[in-house]
Coordinates of C-alpha atoms in Angstrom, one line a residue:
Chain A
X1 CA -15.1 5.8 -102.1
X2 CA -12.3 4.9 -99.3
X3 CA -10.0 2.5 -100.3
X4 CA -10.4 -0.7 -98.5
X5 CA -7.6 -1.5 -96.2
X6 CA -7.6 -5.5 -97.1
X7 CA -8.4 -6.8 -100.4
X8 CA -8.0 -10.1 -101.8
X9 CA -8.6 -10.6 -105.5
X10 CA -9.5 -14.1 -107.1
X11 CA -7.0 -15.8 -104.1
X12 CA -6.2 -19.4 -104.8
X13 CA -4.3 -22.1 -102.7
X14 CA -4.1 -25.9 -102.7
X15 CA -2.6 -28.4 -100.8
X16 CA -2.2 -31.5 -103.4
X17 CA -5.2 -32.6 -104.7
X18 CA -7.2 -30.7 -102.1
X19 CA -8.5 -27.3 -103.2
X20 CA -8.9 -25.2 -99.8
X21 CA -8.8 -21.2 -101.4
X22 CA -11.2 -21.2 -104.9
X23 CA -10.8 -17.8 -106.2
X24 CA -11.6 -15.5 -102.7
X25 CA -12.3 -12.2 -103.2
X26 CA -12.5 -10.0 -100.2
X27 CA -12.7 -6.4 -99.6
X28 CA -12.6 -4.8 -95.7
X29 CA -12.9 -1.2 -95.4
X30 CA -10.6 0.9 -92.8
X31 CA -12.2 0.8 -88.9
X32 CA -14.5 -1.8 -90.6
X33 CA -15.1 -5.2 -88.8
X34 CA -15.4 -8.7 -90.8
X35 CA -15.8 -11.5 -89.7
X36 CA -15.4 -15.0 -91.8
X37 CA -17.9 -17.5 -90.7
X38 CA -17.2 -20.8 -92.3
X39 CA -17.3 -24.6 -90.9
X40 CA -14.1 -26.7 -90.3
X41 CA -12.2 -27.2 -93.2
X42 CA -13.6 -24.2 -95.2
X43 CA -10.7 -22.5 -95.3
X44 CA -11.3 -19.4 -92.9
X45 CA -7.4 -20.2 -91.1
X46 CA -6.1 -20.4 -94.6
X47 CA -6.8 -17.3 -95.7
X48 CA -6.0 -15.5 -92.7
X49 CA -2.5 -17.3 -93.4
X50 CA -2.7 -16.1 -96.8
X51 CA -2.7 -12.6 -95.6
X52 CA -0.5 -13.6 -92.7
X53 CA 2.2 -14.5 -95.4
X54 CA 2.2 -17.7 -92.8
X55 CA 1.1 -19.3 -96.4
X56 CA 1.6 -18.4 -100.1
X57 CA -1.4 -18.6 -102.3
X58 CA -1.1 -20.3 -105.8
X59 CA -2.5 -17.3 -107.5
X60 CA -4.4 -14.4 -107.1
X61 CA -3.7 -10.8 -105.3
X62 CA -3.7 -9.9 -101.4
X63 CA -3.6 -5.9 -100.8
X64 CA -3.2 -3.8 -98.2
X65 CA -3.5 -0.9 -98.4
X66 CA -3.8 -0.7 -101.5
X67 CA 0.5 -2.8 -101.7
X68 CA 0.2 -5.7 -103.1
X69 CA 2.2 -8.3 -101.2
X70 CA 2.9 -10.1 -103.8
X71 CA 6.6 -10.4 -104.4
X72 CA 7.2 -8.3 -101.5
X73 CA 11.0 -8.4 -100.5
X74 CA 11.5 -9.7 -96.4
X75 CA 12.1 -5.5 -95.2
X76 CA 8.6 -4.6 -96.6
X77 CA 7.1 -7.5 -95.5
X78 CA 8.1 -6.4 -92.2
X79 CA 7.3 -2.9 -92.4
X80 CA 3.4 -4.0 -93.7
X81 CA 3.5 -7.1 -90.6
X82 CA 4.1 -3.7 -88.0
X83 CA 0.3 -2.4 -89.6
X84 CA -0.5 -6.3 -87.9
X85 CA -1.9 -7.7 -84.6
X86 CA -2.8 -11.1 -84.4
X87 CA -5.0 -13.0 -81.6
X88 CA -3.9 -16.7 -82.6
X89 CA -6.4 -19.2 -81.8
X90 CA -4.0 -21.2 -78.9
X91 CA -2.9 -17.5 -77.9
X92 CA 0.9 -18.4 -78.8
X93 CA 2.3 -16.8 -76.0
X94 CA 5.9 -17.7 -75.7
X95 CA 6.5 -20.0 -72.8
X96 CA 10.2 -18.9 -72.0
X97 CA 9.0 -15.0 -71.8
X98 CA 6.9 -13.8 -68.7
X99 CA 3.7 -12.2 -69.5
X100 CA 4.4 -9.0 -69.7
X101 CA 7.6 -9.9 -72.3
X102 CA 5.1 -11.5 -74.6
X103 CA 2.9 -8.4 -74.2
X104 CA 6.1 -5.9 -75.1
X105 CA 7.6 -8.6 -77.8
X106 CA 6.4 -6.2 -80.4
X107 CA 7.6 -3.2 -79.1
X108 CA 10.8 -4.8 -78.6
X109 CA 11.7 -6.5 -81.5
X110 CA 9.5 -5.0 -83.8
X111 CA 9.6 -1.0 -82.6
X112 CA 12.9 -1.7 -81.1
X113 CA 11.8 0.0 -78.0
X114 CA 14.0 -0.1 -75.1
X115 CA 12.8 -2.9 -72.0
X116 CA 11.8 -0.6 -69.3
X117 CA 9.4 1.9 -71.5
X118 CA 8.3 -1.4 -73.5
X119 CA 7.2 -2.9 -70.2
X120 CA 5.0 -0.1 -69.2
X121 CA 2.7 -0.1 -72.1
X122 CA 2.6 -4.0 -71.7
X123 CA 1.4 -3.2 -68.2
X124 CA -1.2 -0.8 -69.2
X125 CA -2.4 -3.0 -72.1
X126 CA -3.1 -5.8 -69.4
X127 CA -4.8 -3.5 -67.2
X128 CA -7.0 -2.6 -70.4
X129 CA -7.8 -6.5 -70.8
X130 CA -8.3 -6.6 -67.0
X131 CA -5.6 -8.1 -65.9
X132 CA -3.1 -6.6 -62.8
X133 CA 0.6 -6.1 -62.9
X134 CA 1.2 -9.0 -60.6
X135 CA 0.4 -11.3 -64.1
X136 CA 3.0 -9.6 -65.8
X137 CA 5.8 -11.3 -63.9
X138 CA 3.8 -15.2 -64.2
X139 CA 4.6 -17.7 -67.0
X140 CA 2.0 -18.0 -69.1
X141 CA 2.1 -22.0 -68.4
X142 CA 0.4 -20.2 -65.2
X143 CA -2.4 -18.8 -66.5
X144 CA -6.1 -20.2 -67.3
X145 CA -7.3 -20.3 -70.8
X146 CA -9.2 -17.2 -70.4
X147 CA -6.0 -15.2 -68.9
X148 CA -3.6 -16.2 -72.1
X149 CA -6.4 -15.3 -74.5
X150 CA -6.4 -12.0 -72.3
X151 CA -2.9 -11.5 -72.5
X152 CA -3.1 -12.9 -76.3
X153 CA -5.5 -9.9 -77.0
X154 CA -2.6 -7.4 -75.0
X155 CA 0.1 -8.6 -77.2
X156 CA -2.2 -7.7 -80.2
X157 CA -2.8 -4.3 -79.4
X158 CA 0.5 -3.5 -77.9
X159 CA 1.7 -2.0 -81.2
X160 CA -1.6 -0.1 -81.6
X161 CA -1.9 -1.8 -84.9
X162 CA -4.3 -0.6 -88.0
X163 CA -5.6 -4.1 -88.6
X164 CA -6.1 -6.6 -85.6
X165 CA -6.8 -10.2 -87.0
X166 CA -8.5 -13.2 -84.4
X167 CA -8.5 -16.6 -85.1
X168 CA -11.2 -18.2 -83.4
X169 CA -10.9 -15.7 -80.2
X170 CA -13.3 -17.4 -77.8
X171 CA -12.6 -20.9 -79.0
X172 CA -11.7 -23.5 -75.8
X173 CA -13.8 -20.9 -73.5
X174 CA -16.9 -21.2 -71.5
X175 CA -19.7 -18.8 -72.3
X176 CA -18.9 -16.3 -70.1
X177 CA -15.2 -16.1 -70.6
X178 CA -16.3 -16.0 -74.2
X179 CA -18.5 -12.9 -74.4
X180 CA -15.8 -11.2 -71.9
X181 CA -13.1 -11.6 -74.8
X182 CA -16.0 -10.5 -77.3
X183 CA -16.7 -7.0 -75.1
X184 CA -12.7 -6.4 -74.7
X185 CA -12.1 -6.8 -78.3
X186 CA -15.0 -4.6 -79.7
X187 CA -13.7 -2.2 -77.3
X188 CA -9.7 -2.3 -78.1
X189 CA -11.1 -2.0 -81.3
X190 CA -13.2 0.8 -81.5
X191 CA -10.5 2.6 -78.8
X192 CA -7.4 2.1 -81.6
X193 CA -10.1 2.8 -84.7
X194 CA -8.3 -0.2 -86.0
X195 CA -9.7 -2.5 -88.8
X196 CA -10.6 -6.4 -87.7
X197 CA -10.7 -9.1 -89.5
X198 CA -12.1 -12.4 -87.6
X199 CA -12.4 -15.9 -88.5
X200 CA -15.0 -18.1 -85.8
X201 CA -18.0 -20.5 -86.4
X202 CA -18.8 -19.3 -83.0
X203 CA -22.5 -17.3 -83.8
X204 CA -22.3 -15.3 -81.1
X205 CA -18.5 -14.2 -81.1
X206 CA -19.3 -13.4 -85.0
X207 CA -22.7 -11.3 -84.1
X208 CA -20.8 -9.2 -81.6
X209 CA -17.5 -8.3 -82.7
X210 CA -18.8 -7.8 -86.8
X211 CA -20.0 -4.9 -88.6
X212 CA -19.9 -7.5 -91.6
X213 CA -20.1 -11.3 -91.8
X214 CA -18.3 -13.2 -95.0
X215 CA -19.3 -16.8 -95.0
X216 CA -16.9 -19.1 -96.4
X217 CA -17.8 -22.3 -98.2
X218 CA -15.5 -25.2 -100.2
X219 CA -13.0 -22.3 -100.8
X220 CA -15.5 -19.7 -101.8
X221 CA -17.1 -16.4 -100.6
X222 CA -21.2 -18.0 -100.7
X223 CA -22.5 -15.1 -98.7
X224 CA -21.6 -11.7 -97.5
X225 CA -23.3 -8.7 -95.9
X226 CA -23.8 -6.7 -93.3
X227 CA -24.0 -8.3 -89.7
X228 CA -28.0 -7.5 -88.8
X229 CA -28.8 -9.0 -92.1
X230 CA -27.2 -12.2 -91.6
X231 CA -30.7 -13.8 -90.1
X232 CA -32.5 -12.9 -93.7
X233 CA -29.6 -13.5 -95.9
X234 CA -32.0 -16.1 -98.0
X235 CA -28.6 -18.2 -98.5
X236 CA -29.5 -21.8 -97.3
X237 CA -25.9 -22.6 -96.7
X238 CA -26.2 -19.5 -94.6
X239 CA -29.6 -20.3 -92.6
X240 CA -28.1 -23.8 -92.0
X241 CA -24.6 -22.8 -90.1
X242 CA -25.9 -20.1 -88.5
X243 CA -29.0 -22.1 -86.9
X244 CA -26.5 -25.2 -86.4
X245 CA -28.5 -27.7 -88.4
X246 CA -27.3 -31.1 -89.1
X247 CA -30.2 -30.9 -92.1
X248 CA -29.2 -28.8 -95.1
X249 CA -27.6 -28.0 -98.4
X250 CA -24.0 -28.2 -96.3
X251 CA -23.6 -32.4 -96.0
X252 CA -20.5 -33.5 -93.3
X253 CA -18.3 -36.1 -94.9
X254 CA -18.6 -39.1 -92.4
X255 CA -18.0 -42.4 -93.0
X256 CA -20.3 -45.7 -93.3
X257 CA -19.6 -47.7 -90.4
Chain B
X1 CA 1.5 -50.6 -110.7
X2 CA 5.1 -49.9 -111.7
X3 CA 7.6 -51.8 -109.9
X4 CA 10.0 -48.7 -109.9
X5 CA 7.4 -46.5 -108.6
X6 CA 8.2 -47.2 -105.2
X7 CA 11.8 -46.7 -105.5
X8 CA 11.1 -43.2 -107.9
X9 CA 9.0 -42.1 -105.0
X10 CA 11.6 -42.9 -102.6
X11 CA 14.5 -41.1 -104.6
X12 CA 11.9 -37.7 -104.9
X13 CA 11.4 -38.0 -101.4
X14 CA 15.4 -38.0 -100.6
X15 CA 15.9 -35.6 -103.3
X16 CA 13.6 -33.2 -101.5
X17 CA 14.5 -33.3 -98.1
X18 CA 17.8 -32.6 -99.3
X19 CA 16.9 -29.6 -101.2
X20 CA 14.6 -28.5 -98.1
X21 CA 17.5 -29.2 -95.6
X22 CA 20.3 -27.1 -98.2
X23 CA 18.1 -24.1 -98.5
X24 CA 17.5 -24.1 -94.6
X25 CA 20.9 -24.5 -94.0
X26 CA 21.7 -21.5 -96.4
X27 CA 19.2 -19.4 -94.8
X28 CA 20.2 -20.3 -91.6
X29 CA 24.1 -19.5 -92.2
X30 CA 23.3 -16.4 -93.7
X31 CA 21.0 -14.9 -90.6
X32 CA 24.3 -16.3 -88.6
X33 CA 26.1 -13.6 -89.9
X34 CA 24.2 -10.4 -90.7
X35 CA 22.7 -8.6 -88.2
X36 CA 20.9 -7.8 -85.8
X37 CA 22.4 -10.5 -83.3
X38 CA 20.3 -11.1 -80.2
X39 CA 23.1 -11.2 -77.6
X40 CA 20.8 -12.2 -74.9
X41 CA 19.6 -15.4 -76.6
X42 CA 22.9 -16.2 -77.8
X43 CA 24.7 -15.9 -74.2
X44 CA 21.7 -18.2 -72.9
X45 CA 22.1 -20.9 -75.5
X46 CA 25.6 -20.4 -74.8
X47 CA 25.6 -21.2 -71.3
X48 CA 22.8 -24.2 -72.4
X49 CA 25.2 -25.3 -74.9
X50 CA 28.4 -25.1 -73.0
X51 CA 28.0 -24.9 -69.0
X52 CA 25.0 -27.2 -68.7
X53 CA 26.7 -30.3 -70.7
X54 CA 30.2 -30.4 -68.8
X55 CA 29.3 -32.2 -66.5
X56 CA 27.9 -34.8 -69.4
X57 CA 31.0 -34.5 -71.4
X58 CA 33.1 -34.2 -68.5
X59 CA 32.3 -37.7 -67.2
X60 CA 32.1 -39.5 -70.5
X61 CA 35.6 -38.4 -71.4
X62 CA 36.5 -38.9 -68.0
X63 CA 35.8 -43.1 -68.2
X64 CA 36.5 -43.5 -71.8
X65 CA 40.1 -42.6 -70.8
X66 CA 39.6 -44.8 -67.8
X67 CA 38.7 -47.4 -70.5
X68 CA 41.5 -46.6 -73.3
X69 CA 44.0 -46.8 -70.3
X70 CA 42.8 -49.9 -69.4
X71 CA 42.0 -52.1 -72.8
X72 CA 45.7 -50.3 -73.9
X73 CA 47.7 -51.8 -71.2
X74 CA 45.9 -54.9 -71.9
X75 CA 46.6 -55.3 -75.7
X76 CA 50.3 -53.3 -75.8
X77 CA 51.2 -55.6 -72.5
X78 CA 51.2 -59.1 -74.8
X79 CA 54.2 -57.2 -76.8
X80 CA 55.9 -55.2 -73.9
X81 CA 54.7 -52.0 -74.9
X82 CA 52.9 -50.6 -71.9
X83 CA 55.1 -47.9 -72.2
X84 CA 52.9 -46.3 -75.1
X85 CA 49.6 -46.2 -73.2
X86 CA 50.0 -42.3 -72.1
X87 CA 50.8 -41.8 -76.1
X88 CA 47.7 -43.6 -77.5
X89 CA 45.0 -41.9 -74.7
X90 CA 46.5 -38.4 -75.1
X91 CA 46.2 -39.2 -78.9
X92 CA 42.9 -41.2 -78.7
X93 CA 41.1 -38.8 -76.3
X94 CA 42.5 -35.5 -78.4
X95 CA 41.7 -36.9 -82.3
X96 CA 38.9 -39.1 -81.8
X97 CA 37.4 -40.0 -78.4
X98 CA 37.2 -36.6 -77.1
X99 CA 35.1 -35.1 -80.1
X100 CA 33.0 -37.6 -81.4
X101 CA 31.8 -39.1 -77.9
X102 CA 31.4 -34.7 -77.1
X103 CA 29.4 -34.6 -80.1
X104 CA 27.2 -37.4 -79.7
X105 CA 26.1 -36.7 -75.8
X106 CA 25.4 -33.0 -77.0
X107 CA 22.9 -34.0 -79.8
X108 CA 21.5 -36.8 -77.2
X109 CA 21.1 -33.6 -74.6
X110 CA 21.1 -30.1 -77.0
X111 CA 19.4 -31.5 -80.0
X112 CA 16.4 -33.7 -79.1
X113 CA 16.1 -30.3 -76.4
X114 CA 16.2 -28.2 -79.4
X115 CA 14.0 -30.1 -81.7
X116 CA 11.4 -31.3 -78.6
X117 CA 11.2 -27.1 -77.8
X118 CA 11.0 -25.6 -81.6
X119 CA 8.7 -28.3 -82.8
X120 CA 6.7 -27.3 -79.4
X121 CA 6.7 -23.5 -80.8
X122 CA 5.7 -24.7 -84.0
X123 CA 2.7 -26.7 -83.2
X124 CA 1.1 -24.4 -80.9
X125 CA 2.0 -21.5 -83.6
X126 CA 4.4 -19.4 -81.4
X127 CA 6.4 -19.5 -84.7
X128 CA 3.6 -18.2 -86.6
X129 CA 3.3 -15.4 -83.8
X130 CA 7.2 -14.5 -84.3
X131 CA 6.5 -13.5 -87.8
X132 CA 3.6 -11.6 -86.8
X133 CA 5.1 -9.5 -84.6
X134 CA 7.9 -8.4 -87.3
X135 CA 10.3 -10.9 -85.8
X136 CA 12.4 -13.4 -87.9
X137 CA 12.9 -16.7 -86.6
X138 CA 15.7 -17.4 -88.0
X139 CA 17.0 -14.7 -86.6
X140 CA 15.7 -14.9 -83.5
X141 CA 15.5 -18.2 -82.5
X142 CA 18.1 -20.7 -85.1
X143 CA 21.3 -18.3 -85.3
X144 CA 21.7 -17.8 -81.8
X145 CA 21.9 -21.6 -81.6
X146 CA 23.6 -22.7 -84.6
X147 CA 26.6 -19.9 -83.4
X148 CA 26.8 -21.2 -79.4
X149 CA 26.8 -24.8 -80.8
X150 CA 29.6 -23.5 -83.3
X151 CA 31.4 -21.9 -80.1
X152 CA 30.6 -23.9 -77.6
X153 CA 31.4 -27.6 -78.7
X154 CA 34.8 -26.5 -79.2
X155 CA 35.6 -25.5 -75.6
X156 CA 33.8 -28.3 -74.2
X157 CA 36.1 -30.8 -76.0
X158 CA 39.0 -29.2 -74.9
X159 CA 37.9 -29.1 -71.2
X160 CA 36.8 -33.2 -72.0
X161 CA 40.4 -33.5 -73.5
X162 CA 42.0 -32.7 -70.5
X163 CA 39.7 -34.9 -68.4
X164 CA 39.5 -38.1 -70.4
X165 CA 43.4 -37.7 -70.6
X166 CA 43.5 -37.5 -66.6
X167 CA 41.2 -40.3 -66.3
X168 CA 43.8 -42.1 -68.3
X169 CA 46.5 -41.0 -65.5
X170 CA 44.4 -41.9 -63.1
X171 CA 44.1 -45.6 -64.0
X172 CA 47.6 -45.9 -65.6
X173 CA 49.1 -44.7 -62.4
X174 CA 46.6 -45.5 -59.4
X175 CA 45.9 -49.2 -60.9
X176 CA 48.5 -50.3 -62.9
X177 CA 51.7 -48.4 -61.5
X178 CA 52.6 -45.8 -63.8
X179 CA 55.6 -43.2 -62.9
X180 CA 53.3 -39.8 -62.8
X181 CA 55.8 -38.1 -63.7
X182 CA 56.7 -40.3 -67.0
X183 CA 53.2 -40.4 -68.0
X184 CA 52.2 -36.7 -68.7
X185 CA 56.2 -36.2 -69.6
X186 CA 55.2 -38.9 -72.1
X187 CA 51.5 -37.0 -72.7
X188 CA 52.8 -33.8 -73.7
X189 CA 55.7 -35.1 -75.5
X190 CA 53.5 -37.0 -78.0
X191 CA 51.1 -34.5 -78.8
X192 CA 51.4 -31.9 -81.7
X193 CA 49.5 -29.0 -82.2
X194 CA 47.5 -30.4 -85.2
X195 CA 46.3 -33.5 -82.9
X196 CA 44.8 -30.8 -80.2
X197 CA 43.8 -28.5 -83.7
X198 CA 42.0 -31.7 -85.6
X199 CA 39.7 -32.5 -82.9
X200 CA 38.7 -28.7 -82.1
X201 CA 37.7 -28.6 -86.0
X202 CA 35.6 -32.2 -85.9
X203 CA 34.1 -30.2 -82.5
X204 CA 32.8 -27.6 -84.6
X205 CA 31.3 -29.2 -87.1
X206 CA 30.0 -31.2 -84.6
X207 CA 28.5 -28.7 -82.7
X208 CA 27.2 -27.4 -86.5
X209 CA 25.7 -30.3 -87.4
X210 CA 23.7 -31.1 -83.8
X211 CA 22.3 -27.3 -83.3
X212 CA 21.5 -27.4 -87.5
X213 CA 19.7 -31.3 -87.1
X214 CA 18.1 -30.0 -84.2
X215 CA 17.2 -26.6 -85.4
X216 CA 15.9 -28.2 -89.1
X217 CA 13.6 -31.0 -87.3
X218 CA 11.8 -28.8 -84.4
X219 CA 11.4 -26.0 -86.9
X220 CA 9.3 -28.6 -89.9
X221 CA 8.1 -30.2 -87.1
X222 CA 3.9 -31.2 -88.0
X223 CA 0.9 -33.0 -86.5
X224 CA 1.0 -32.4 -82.6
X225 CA 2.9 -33.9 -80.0
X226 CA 3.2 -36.9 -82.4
X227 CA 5.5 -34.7 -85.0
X228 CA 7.2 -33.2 -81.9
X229 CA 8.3 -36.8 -80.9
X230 CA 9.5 -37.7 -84.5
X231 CA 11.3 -34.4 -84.9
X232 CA 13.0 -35.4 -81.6
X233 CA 13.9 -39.0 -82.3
X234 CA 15.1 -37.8 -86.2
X235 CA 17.1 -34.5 -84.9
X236 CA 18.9 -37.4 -82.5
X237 CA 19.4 -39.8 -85.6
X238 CA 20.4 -37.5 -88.1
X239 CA 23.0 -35.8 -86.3
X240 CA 24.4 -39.1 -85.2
X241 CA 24.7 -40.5 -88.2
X242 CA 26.4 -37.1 -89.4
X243 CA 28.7 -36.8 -86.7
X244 CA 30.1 -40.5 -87.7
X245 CA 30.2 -39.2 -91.2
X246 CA 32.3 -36.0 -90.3
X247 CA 34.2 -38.0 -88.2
X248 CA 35.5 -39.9 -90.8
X249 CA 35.5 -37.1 -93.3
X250 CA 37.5 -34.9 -91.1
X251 CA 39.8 -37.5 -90.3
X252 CA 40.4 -38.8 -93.6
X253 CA 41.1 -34.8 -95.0
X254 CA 43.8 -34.2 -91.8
X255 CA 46.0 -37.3 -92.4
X256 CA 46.1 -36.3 -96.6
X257 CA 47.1 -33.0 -95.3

């Protein structure tokens, strides 16, 4: 059996009184997909944190590759973070770079590769999310929402990293825009052979991009399985998000008027 | 409920910003001087620092000569000492006006820019991204400011010496009839190294303390552009107040030497 490339064992994190991670465990196999379905609050951006070291659980394990990252001095941190790319939610580009300096950043700074070679690749990466070299030179205050999560996604493959991670990739996008980011990110994927690990309450993002769906609930893995099973998971939890039901076992926490 | 539970909560709460602000200072002093350096980031903050507030500096020193020159001639004139007003603005600009008014338009223009930009990074998670992409933020984006605030402060006051001591001239001579010739024989024979010295040392700090406050606020900045605003209006505050402090500090540890 191949050892999985991201595992979290019994993770735990709280903020006060508020217990957002209770006891994950999570296991994604290499070139594997996952995606972490999970309503606002459940703590899908936590645990991509967790793994981010963005956050520091309370207890519990986070692997990859079979490391443990616990403990882990700053150097080795840095030397696992290179394995990373990260799609953040808001993109994150950095406003005082031009595009195609946010594209090469990891090259850069990470790789330490020198400018001109660095801004090559960033060139070709945009041209792989479909975007010409004339975007390269704009500010990303410029640029539609679509564009930055484009360039967001270029920035994330740039290193040709082992494990790609999105937060909430077609989040703040119409349809359309949204299942272009969905295509361009199955295939940057399945180009670099990478592993994926996706957090979304978007249905159809998560039916798309995942070989495996992981639904997260009050801090807890309620449900996983593979992606085509998802529709007869017999988890109401499940049934309910997926079919967006107000009517269920998962309750909102409103207030009286 | 516990009338000293207030003030217990209060004490905690100073107690652990100022363990939160001592380990970030540490952190922050210690990525000042290991490397890598980013040259290119520290030359821009330099030239952010240094060339973009003389003309800020430059005119505030410039009319609180004017000013000394003035309110001098009018209290030393009710005992016949008019003579002494080129001695007390060369000494007033150089040990106190000069630094302290330096210091407290750069954290008005460098610190609430600082704070306003890395609490703008933080809240749309273009910190979160640095780390990501194998990049320390400390590194990259705090040392490169805490050095050209370090740097920079100190020339600035010396080029707003020299101006708020010919604004001085300018009034003692053009207005009230001074000898030129007298008055900066009488401005250079007053002054001692250690005056010129003390004020380059309060400078520094200075220029410490405003990039540090600035630094400190924007980077724990929370809670959208409302935690961007408070991080602004505290980096202002704090350094303020500091500077003040300093002052006196410095001052008080000069005249014992």
């Amino acid at each position: 059996m191949t050892a999985p490339k991201i595992k979290l064992t019994d993770v735990h994190k709280r903020f006060g009184e508020k217990v957002v991670l209770d006891g994950i465990d999570l296991e994604v196999a290499p070139g594997e997909s996952l995606v972490i379905i999970g309503g606002s609050g459940s703590g899908k951006s936590v645990t991509l944190k967790c793994i981010l070291d963005l956050l520091t659980p309370d207890s519990g394990s986070i692997e990859i590759d079979g490391e443990s990252l616990t403990g882990m001095g700053r150097s080795d941190r840095e030397r696992i973070n290179r394995k990373f790319g990260m799609l953040f939610q808001g993109a994150a580009l950095f406003d005082s770079l031009p595009v195609w300096e946010n594209v090469a950043f990891g090259l850069i700074q990470g790789h330490r590769m020198n400018r001109s070679e660095a801004k090559e690749i960033a060139l070709e990466k945009l041209a792989a999310v479909g975007l010409g070299a004339e975007v390269g030179e704009l500010s990303p205050a410029e640029l539609s929402g679509g564009m930055q999560k484009r360039v967001g996604l270029a920035r994330a493959i740039a290193t040709e990293p082992e494990i790609i991670f999105f937060d909430e990739p077609t989040t703040g996008l119409d349809p359309i825009m949204g299942d272009v980011i969905n295509d361009l990110i199955v295939k940057c994927v399945k180009e670099l052979g990478a592993t994926a690990l996706s957090i979304t309450h978007d249905m159809a993002s998560a039916r798309k991009i995942s070989d495996h769906i992981a639904m997260l609930y009050k801090g807890k893995i309620i449900w996983i399985g593979q992606t085509a099973d998802i529709d007869n998971s017999g988890e109401p939890h499940v049934d309910q998000f997926i079919h967006g039901r107000a009517e269920g076992p998962i309750q909102m926490e409103l207030r009286q008027l | 409920m516990n009338p000293f539970q207030p003030v217990g909560k209060a004490l905690l709460g100073f107690l652990e910003a100022t363990g939160k602000l001592a380990l970030f200072t540490f952190i922050s002093v210690s990525h000042c001087v290991r490397p890598p350096f980013y040259y290119r980031l520290l030359g821009r903050q330099m030239i952010d620092i240094g060339y973009y507030s003389l003309p800020v500096v430059g005119m505030t020193t410039l009319f609180a000569g004017m000013a000394l020159g003035l309110q001098t001639y009018a209290g030393f004139s009710r005992f016949s000492a008019e003579g002494a007003i080129a001695k007390v603005v060369a000494l007033g600009i150089t040990r106190e006006l000069g630094p302290v008014l330096a210091g407290l338009m750069v954290a008005g223009r460098i610190g609430a820019a600082m704070a306003a930009e890395l609490g703008t990074m933080r809240v749309t998670e273009q910190i979160d991204a640095l780390d990501t992409l194998s990049t320390n933020p400390f590194k990259y984006l705090i040392a490169p400011r805490i050095i050209a605030g370090l740097t920079m402060l100190p020339l600035l006051v010396f080029v707003g010496d020299i101006i708020g001591i010919f604004g001085g001239y300018i009034v003692s001579v053009y207005k009230l009839g001074f000898n030129p010739g007298v008055y900066i024989s009488q401005t250079f024979k007053v002054l001692e190294f250690v005056d010129v010295f003390s004020g380059l040392v309060k400078a520094a700090t200075f220029g410490f303390i405003v990039t540090l406050m600035g630094c400190y606020n924007g980077y724990n900045s929370r809670g959208g552009a409302q935690g961007v605003g408070a991080a602004t209006t505290n980096a202002v505050v704090s350094a303020s107040i500091l500077i003040l402090i300093f002052n006196y500090i410095i001052t008080e540890l000069f005249l014992a030497a």
